[in-house]
Amino acid sequence: MTSTLWQPFTLGRIELPHRLALAPMTRNRADADGTPGQLIAEYYGQRASLGLLISEGTQPSDDGQGYLHTPGIYTPAHVEGWRGVADAIHDGGGSLFIQLMHVGRIAHPDNTPHHRQPVAPSAIAPEQDIFTAEGPKQIPTPRELSPEEIQAVIAEFRHAAASAIAAGADGVEIHGANGYLLHQFLSPNANHRTDAYGGSIENRSRIVVEIARALAEEIGADRVGIRLSPAMPLGGLDEGDTESVRAQYRHLVGELATLNLAYLHVHHVGDDELLRSFREAWPTALLVVRYGRTREQIGDDIEAGLADIAPLGRFALANPDVVARLREGAEFNELDPSTLYSGGAAGYTDYPVLTHA
């Protein structure tokens, strides 16, 4: 591994021991009401050596939930549950950013507390199935958010960010990626609005910028990160050709850059020219995740000057001591895909760690 990977780094208000982090990964282990319990605290505590731990997607409201047993951060019980997670991470020397994820149209009434129709920028179905307690079901056509409801969504994000800090988290990450609500607003094939939140690049970006600004006001810009995934074809989204994607995201990142957030987290699908433009425009930390990286390639973007931090996903999932394994050149555990979303400790907190005589 490159020497740069092991250099310390200041991110917002926290000091990180190296340039690795835990990438956000949904694991479906929360209680039915969205409260994270002791098992989740154990999982994150095991991985505290990663320094910066970005949590799984966490809904800011009932409407924000899409999947079964995902955590929330909007009730007193949620706050108490996350406090146990934050304590476990801090006890291990790590820091916690809770990812705030509103799924928008990627939802089903069977999976939410209120059993209502999903909400979205426009009443356009993703034409996909989603897993429910009764098996896969077709995602229904969502209901278009009114302008007043968009303001309520922004307020929900603000409340969730304050709740995260009250729970002892070091910050939050806005999930603007991977086919969920904010990404839906950015995508022309999911956003057919004709008001201030649709049509032009500026209008489609508006809710993302307004949420980021609201959270910066609420908890401090240096405790807010954001994840984007330009051209990521998830959730039925199609953001257009390369030049359209570049125009959309160069505008959005330029607007967000003025807020001096703690970091920009890019789920990268291969447009290095666009990534370089982010590097030039972004004033603080840049996190980059690429699909298909080998362990030898983890530090490549940092060495190339395209990133400051390299979050790890599946490597960290199957190896709670991945930092030690990388430092020592030890073999990795193999991931068991059958346990990714199965619930319980199996394939979650029972991966073995290195032992030393």
CSV table of C-alpha atoms in Angstrom, one decimal:
chain,number,residue,atom,x,y,z
A,1,MET,CA,0.0,0.0,0.0
A,2,THR,CA,1.1,3.5,-0.7
A,3,SER,CA,2.6,5.6,2.1
A,4,THR,CA,0.1,8.5,1.4
A,5,LEU,CA,-2.7,6.2,2.4
A,6,TRP,CA,-1.3,6.1,6.0
A,7,GLN,CA,-0.9,9.8,6.4
A,8,PRO,CA,-3.3,11.6,8.9
A,9,PHE,CA,-6.0,13.9,7.6
A,10,THR,CA,-8.2,16.7,9.1
A,11,LEU,CA,-11.8,16.4,8.0
A,12,GLY,CA,-14.0,19.2,9.3
A,13,ARG,CA,-13.7,19.0,13.1
A,14,ILE,CA,-12.2,15.5,13.3
A,15,GLU,CA,-8.6,14.2,13.0
A,16,LEU,CA,-8.3,11.0,11.0
A,17,PRO,CA,-5.4,8.6,11.5
A,18,HIS,CA,-5.2,7.7,7.8
A,19,ARG,CA,-7.0,8.0,4.5
A,20,LEU,CA,-9.3,5.0,4.7
A,21,ALA,CA,-13.0,5.2,5.8
A,22,LEU,CA,-16.0,2.9,6.0
A,23,ALA,CA,-18.4,3.4,3.1
A,24,PRO,CA,-22.2,3.4,3.8
A,25,MET,CA,-23.8,0.0,3.3
A,26,THR,CA,-27.4,-1.0,4.0
A,27,ARG,CA,-27.5,-4.1,6.1
A,28,ASN,CA,-31.2,-4.3,7.3
A,29,ARG,CA,-30.4,-5.0,11.0
A,30,ALA,CA,-32.5,-2.2,12.7
A,31,ASP,CA,-35.5,-2.9,14.8
A,32,ALA,CA,-38.9,-2.8,13.1
A,33,ASP,CA,-39.4,0.8,14.2
A,34,GLY,CA,-36.0,1.8,12.8
A,35,THR,CA,-34.1,1.9,16.1
A,36,PRO,CA,-30.5,0.6,15.9
A,37,GLY,CA,-29.8,-1.9,18.7
A,38,GLN,CA,-26.8,-3.4,20.3
A,39,LEU,CA,-25.9,-5.6,17.3
A,40,ILE,CA,-25.5,-2.6,15.1
A,41,ALA,CA,-23.4,-0.9,17.8
A,42,GLU,CA,-21.2,-4.0,17.9
A,43,TYR,CA,-20.8,-4.0,14.1
A,44,TYR,CA,-19.7,-0.4,13.8
A,45,GLY,CA,-17.5,-0.7,16.9
A,46,GLN,CA,-15.7,-3.6,15.4
A,47,ARG,CA,-14.7,-1.3,12.5
A,48,ALA,CA,-13.7,1.8,14.4
A,49,SER,CA,-10.1,1.5,13.3
A,50,LEU,CA,-11.3,2.8,9.9
A,51,GLY,CA,-11.3,6.2,11.4
A,52,LEU,CA,-14.2,7.8,9.6
A,53,LEU,CA,-17.3,5.6,9.6
A,54,ILE,CA,-20.2,6.6,7.4
A,55,SER,CA,-23.3,4.8,8.4
A,56,GLU,CA,-25.8,2.9,6.3
A,57,GLY,CA,-28.6,5.0,4.8
A,58,THR,CA,-30.8,6.3,7.6
A,59,GLN,CA,-34.3,7.7,6.9
A,60,PRO,CA,-35.1,11.2,8.2
A,61,SER,CA,-38.9,10.5,8.3
A,62,ASP,CA,-41.5,7.8,7.8
A,63,ASP,CA,-41.8,8.8,4.1
A,64,GLY,CA,-38.0,8.4,3.7
A,65,GLN,CA,-38.1,4.6,4.4
A,66,GLY,CA,-37.9,2.2,1.5
A,67,TYR,CA,-36.6,-1.1,2.8
A,68,LEU,CA,-37.4,-3.3,5.8
A,69,HIS,CA,-35.3,-2.9,9.0
A,70,THR,CA,-33.4,0.2,8.0
A,71,PRO,CA,-32.6,2.7,10.7
A,72,GLY,CA,-34.2,6.1,11.3
A,73,ILE,CA,-33.0,9.2,13.0
A,74,TYR,CA,-36.1,11.2,13.8
A,75,THR,CA,-37.6,9.8,17.0
A,76,PRO,CA,-36.3,9.8,20.6
A,77,ALA,CA,-35.8,6.0,20.4
A,78,HIS,CA,-33.7,6.4,17.3
A,79,VAL,CA,-31.5,9.0,19.0
A,80,GLU,CA,-31.0,6.7,22.0
A,81,GLY,CA,-30.1,3.8,19.7
A,82,TRP,CA,-27.6,5.8,17.7
A,83,ARG,CA,-26.1,7.0,20.9
A,84,GLY,CA,-25.0,3.5,21.6
A,85,VAL,CA,-23.5,3.2,18.1
A,86,ALA,CA,-21.6,6.5,18.4
A,87,ASP,CA,-20.3,5.5,21.8
A,88,ALA,CA,-19.0,2.1,20.5
A,89,ILE,CA,-17.2,3.9,17.6
A,90,HIS,CA,-15.7,6.6,19.8
A,91,ASP,CA,-14.5,4.0,22.3
A,92,GLY,CA,-12.6,2.4,19.4
A,93,GLY,CA,-11.1,5.7,18.4
A,94,GLY,CA,-13.3,6.3,15.3
A,95,SER,CA,-15.7,9.0,14.2
A,96,LEU,CA,-19.3,8.7,13.0
A,97,PHE,CA,-21.2,10.4,10.2
A,98,ILE,CA,-24.8,9.3,9.8
A,99,GLN,CA,-25.9,9.1,6.2
A,100,LEU,CA,-29.4,10.7,5.8
A,101,MET,CA,-31.2,8.8,3.0
A,102,HIS,CA,-34.7,9.6,1.8
A,103,VAL,CA,-35.5,6.9,-0.8
A,104,GLY,CA,-38.3,8.8,-2.6
A,105,ARG,CA,-40.0,6.6,-5.1
A,106,ILE,CA,-37.8,3.5,-4.2
A,107,ALA,CA,-40.4,2.3,-1.7
A,108,HIS,CA,-43.5,0.2,-1.1
A,109,PRO,CA,-46.4,0.9,1.3
A,110,ASP,CA,-45.8,-2.5,2.9
A,111,ASN,CA,-42.3,-1.4,4.1
A,112,THR,CA,-43.2,1.9,5.8
A,113,PRO,CA,-44.7,2.7,9.2
A,114,HIS,CA,-47.7,4.6,7.7
A,115,HIS,CA,-48.2,2.3,4.6
A,116,ARG,CA,-48.7,5.4,2.4
A,117,GLN,CA,-47.9,5.8,-1.3
A,118,PRO,CA,-44.2,6.7,-2.0
A,119,VAL,CA,-43.3,10.3,-2.8
A,120,ALA,CA,-41.1,11.6,-5.6
A,121,PRO,CA,-40.4,14.7,-7.7
A,122,SER,CA,-42.9,13.5,-10.3
A,123,ALA,CA,-45.5,10.7,-10.4
A,124,ILE,CA,-43.3,8.4,-12.4
A,125,ALA,CA,-42.7,4.8,-11.4
A,126,PRO,CA,-39.2,3.3,-11.5
A,127,GLU,CA,-40.6,0.1,-13.1
A,128,GLN,CA,-38.7,-2.1,-10.6
A,129,ASP,CA,-39.5,-4.6,-7.9
A,130,ILE,CA,-38.6,-4.1,-4.2
A,131,PHE,CA,-38.3,-6.8,-1.5
A,132,THR,CA,-41.1,-6.8,1.1
A,133,ALA,CA,-41.9,-9.2,4.0
A,134,GLU,CA,-44.1,-11.1,1.5
A,135,GLY,CA,-41.4,-11.3,-1.2
A,136,PRO,CA,-40.6,-9.0,-4.2
A,137,LYS,CA,-43.4,-6.6,-5.3
A,138,GLN,CA,-43.7,-4.0,-8.0
A,139,ILE,CA,-42.9,-0.5,-6.8
A,140,PRO,CA,-46.1,1.5,-7.2
A,141,THR,CA,-46.3,4.9,-9.0
A,142,PRO,CA,-45.3,7.6,-6.5
A,143,ARG,CA,-47.2,10.7,-5.6
A,144,GLU,CA,-45.6,14.0,-6.7
A,145,LEU,CA,-44.5,16.2,-3.9
A,146,SER,CA,-46.1,19.6,-3.7
A,147,PRO,CA,-43.9,22.7,-3.3
A,148,GLU,CA,-45.1,22.9,0.4
A,149,GLU,CA,-44.2,19.2,0.9
A,150,ILE,CA,-40.7,19.9,-0.5
A,151,GLN,CA,-40.2,22.4,2.2
A,152,ALA,CA,-41.4,19.8,4.7
A,153,VAL,CA,-38.8,17.4,3.4
A,154,ILE,CA,-36.0,20.0,3.8
A,155,ALA,CA,-37.3,20.5,7.4
A,156,GLU,CA,-37.1,16.7,8.0
A,157,PHE,CA,-33.5,16.6,6.9
A,158,ARG,CA,-32.8,19.5,9.2
A,159,HIS,CA,-34.4,17.7,12.2
A,160,ALA,CA,-32.6,14.5,11.3
A,161,ALA,CA,-29.2,16.3,11.3
A,162,ALA,CA,-29.9,17.8,14.7
A,163,SER,CA,-31.0,14.5,16.0
A,164,ALA,CA,-27.8,12.9,14.8
A,165,ILE,CA,-25.7,15.4,16.6
A,166,ALA,CA,-27.9,14.9,19.7
A,167,ALA,CA,-27.1,11.1,19.4
A,168,GLY,CA,-23.4,11.8,19.6
A,169,ALA,CA,-22.6,11.6,15.9
A,170,ASP,CA,-19.7,13.7,14.6
A,171,GLY,CA,-21.6,14.7,11.5
A,172,VAL,CA,-24.0,13.7,8.7
A,173,GLU,CA,-23.8,12.7,5.1
A,174,ILE,CA,-26.6,13.8,2.7
A,175,HIS,CA,-27.4,11.0,0.4
A,176,GLY,CA,-27.8,12.6,-3.0
A,177,ALA,CA,-26.9,9.5,-5.0
A,178,ASN,CA,-27.7,5.9,-6.0
A,179,GLY,CA,-31.2,6.5,-7.3
A,180,TYR,CA,-32.9,7.9,-4.2
A,181,LEU,CA,-34.9,11.0,-3.7
A,182,LEU,CA,-32.3,13.8,-4.3
A,183,HIS,CA,-30.9,11.9,-7.2
A,184,GLN,CA,-34.4,11.6,-8.6
A,185,PHE,CA,-34.7,15.4,-8.6
A,186,LEU,CA,-31.4,15.6,-10.5
A,187,SER,CA,-32.5,13.1,-13.2
A,188,PRO,CA,-34.6,14.4,-16.1
A,189,ASN,CA,-36.3,11.1,-16.7
A,190,ALA,CA,-37.7,11.1,-13.1
A,191,ASN,CA,-38.2,14.8,-12.7
A,192,HIS,CA,-40.8,16.3,-15.0
A,193,ARG,CA,-41.7,19.3,-12.8
A,194,THR,CA,-42.4,22.7,-14.3
A,195,ASP,CA,-41.9,24.7,-11.1
A,196,ALA,CA,-38.8,25.9,-9.3
A,197,TYR,CA,-37.7,22.4,-8.7
A,198,GLY,CA,-37.7,21.0,-12.2
A,199,GLY,CA,-36.8,21.8,-15.8
A,200,SER,CA,-33.5,23.5,-15.9
A,201,ILE,CA,-30.2,22.3,-14.4
A,202,GLU,CA,-30.5,25.0,-11.8
A,203,ASN,CA,-34.0,24.0,-10.8
A,204,ARG,CA,-33.3,20.3,-10.6
A,205,SER,CA,-30.3,21.0,-8.3
A,206,ARG,CA,-32.3,23.4,-6.1
A,207,ILE,CA,-33.5,20.9,-3.4
A,208,VAL,CA,-30.0,19.4,-3.0
A,209,VAL,CA,-28.5,22.8,-2.4
A,210,GLU,CA,-31.3,23.9,-0.1
A,211,ILE,CA,-30.9,20.8,2.1
A,212,ALA,CA,-27.2,21.2,2.3
A,213,ARG,CA,-27.6,24.9,3.2
A,214,ALA,CA,-30.2,24.1,5.9
A,215,LEU,CA,-28.0,21.4,7.5
A,216,ALA,CA,-25.0,23.7,7.4
A,217,GLU,CA,-27.0,26.3,9.3
A,218,GLU,CA,-28.4,23.7,11.7
A,219,ILE,CA,-25.2,21.8,12.8
A,220,GLY,CA,-22.3,23.6,11.0
A,221,ALA,CA,-21.0,23.1,7.5
A,222,ASP,CA,-17.9,21.3,8.8
A,223,ARG,CA,-20.2,18.5,10.1
A,224,VAL,CA,-22.0,18.0,6.8
A,225,GLY,CA,-20.9,15.8,3.9
A,226,ILE,CA,-22.7,14.9,0.7
A,227,ARG,CA,-22.6,11.8,-1.6
A,228,LEU,CA,-23.2,12.1,-5.3
A,229,SER,CA,-23.1,9.5,-8.1
A,230,PRO,CA,-23.1,11.1,-11.5
A,231,ALA,CA,-24.6,8.9,-14.2
A,232,MET,CA,-25.2,6.0,-11.8
A,233,PRO,CA,-28.0,4.0,-13.5
A,234,LEU,CA,-29.8,2.9,-10.3
A,235,GLY,CA,-33.4,3.1,-9.4
A,236,GLY,CA,-34.5,3.4,-13.0
A,237,LEU,CA,-32.7,6.7,-13.5
A,238,ASP,CA,-31.2,8.0,-16.8
A,239,GLU,CA,-29.4,11.3,-16.5
A,240,GLY,CA,-28.7,11.7,-20.2
A,241,ASP,CA,-25.6,11.7,-22.3
A,242,THR,CA,-22.1,12.5,-21.0
A,243,GLU,CA,-22.2,16.2,-21.6
A,244,SER,CA,-25.6,16.5,-20.0
A,245,VAL,CA,-24.3,14.8,-16.9
A,246,ARG,CA,-21.2,16.9,-16.8
A,247,ALA,CA,-23.2,20.1,-17.1
A,248,GLN,CA,-25.6,19.0,-14.3
A,249,TYR,CA,-22.9,18.0,-11.8
A,250,ARG,CA,-20.5,20.8,-12.5
A,251,HIS,CA,-23.2,23.3,-11.7
A,252,LEU,CA,-24.3,21.4,-8.6
A,253,VAL,CA,-20.8,20.9,-7.2
A,254,GLY,CA,-20.1,24.5,-7.9
A,255,GLU,CA,-23.1,25.6,-5.9
A,256,LEU,CA,-22.3,23.2,-3.0
A,257,ALA,CA,-18.6,24.3,-3.0
A,258,THR,CA,-19.7,27.7,-1.8
A,259,LEU,CA,-21.0,26.2,1.4
A,260,ASN,CA,-17.6,24.8,2.6
A,261,LEU,CA,-19.1,21.4,3.6
A,262,ALA,CA,-16.9,18.9,5.3
A,263,TYR,CA,-16.6,16.7,2.3
A,264,LEU,CA,-17.8,15.6,-1.1
A,265,HIS,CA,-18.2,11.8,-1.5
A,266,VAL,CA,-18.3,10.6,-5.1
A,267,HIS,CA,-19.6,7.1,-6.0
A,268,HIS,CA,-17.6,7.1,-9.2
A,269,VAL,CA,-18.6,5.2,-12.4
A,270,GLY,CA,-15.7,6.2,-14.6
A,271,ASP,CA,-15.8,9.8,-15.9
A,272,ASP,CA,-12.3,10.9,-14.7
A,273,GLU,CA,-12.6,14.2,-16.6
A,274,LEU,CA,-15.7,15.0,-14.5
A,275,LEU,CA,-13.9,13.8,-11.3
A,276,ARG,CA,-10.9,16.1,-12.1
A,277,SER,CA,-13.3,19.0,-12.4
A,278,PHE,CA,-14.7,18.2,-9.0
A,279,ARG,CA,-11.2,18.1,-7.5
A,280,GLU,CA,-10.5,21.6,-8.9
A,281,ALA,CA,-13.8,23.1,-7.7
A,282,TRP,CA,-14.1,21.5,-4.3
A,283,PRO,CA,-12.5,23.4,-1.4
A,284,THR,CA,-12.4,20.6,1.2
A,285,ALA,CA,-12.1,16.8,1.4
A,286,LEU,CA,-12.9,14.6,-1.5
A,287,LEU,CA,-13.9,11.0,-1.0
A,288,VAL,CA,-14.0,8.6,-4.0
A,289,VAL,CA,-15.4,5.1,-4.2
A,290,ARG,CA,-14.9,3.1,-7.4
A,291,TYR,CA,-16.5,-0.1,-8.4
A,292,GLY,CA,-14.1,-3.1,-8.9
A,293,ARG,CA,-11.0,-1.8,-7.1
A,294,THR,CA,-8.5,-4.4,-6.1
A,295,ARG,CA,-6.8,-4.0,-2.7
A,296,GLU,CA,-3.7,-2.9,-4.6
A,297,GLN,CA,-5.7,0.0,-6.2
A,298,ILE,CA,-7.3,1.4,-3.0
A,299,GLY,CA,-4.9,4.3,-2.8
A,300,ASP,CA,-4.6,5.0,-6.5
A,301,ASP,CA,-6.9,8.1,-6.6
A,302,ILE,CA,-5.2,9.5,-3.6
A,303,GLU,CA,-1.8,9.1,-5.2
A,304,ALA,CA,-3.1,10.7,-8.4
A,305,GLY,CA,-4.4,13.7,-6.5
A,306,LEU,CA,-8.0,12.9,-7.3
A,307,ALA,CA,-9.1,12.1,-3.8
A,308,ASP,CA,-8.2,12.6,-0.2
A,309,ILE,CA,-9.9,9.6,1.3
A,310,ALA,CA,-10.7,6.1,-0.1
A,311,PRO,CA,-13.8,4.6,1.7
A,312,LEU,CA,-14.0,0.8,1.7
A,313,GLY,CA,-17.2,-1.1,1.2
A,314,ARG,CA,-17.2,-4.9,0.9
A,315,PHE,CA,-13.6,-5.3,2.0
A,316,ALA,CA,-14.5,-3.7,5.3
A,317,LEU,CA,-17.8,-5.5,5.5
A,318,ALA,CA,-16.1,-8.9,5.6
A,319,ASN,CA,-13.0,-7.7,7.5
A,320,PRO,CA,-13.7,-5.7,10.6
A,321,ASP,CA,-9.9,-5.4,11.0
A,322,VAL,CA,-9.3,-4.4,7.4
A,323,VAL,CA,-6.9,-1.7,8.4
A,324,ALA,CA,-4.6,-4.1,10.2
A,325,ARG,CA,-4.9,-6.6,7.3
A,326,LEU,CA,-3.8,-3.9,4.8
A,327,ARG,CA,-0.9,-2.7,7.0
A,328,GLU,CA,0.4,-6.3,7.5
A,329,GLY,CA,-0.4,-7.6,4.0
A,330,ALA,CA,-2.6,-10.3,5.5
A,331,GLU,CA,-5.2,-12.1,3.5
A,332,PHE,CA,-8.8,-10.9,3.5
A,333,ASN,CA,-11.9,-12.9,4.6
A,334,GLU,CA,-14.2,-13.9,1.8
A,335,LEU,CA,-17.6,-12.2,1.7
A,336,ASP,CA,-20.7,-14.3,2.2
A,337,PRO,CA,-23.3,-12.6,-0.1
A,338,SER,CA,-26.1,-14.7,1.3
A,339,THR,CA,-26.0,-12.8,4.7
A,340,LEU,CA,-25.8,-9.3,3.4
A,341,TYR,CA,-29.5,-8.5,4.2
A,342,SER,CA,-30.5,-11.6,6.2
A,343,GLY,CA,-30.7,-10.1,9.7
A,344,GLY,CA,-28.9,-11.4,12.8
A,345,ALA,CA,-25.2,-11.7,13.6
A,346,ALA,CA,-24.3,-14.2,10.9
A,347,GLY,CA,-22.3,-12.5,8.2
A,348,TYR,CA,-22.5,-9.3,10.2
A,349,THR,CA,-20.5,-9.3,13.4
A,350,ASP,CA,-19.0,-12.8,13.2
A,351,TYR,CA,-16.3,-12.3,10.6
A,352,PRO,CA,-12.9,-13.4,12.1
A,353,VAL,CA,-10.1,-11.0,13.0
A,354,LEU,CA,-6.4,-11.6,12.9
A,355,THR,CA,-4.9,-13.3,15.9
A,356,HIS,CA,-1.3,-12.9,16.9
A,357,ALA,CA,0.8,-15.2,19.0
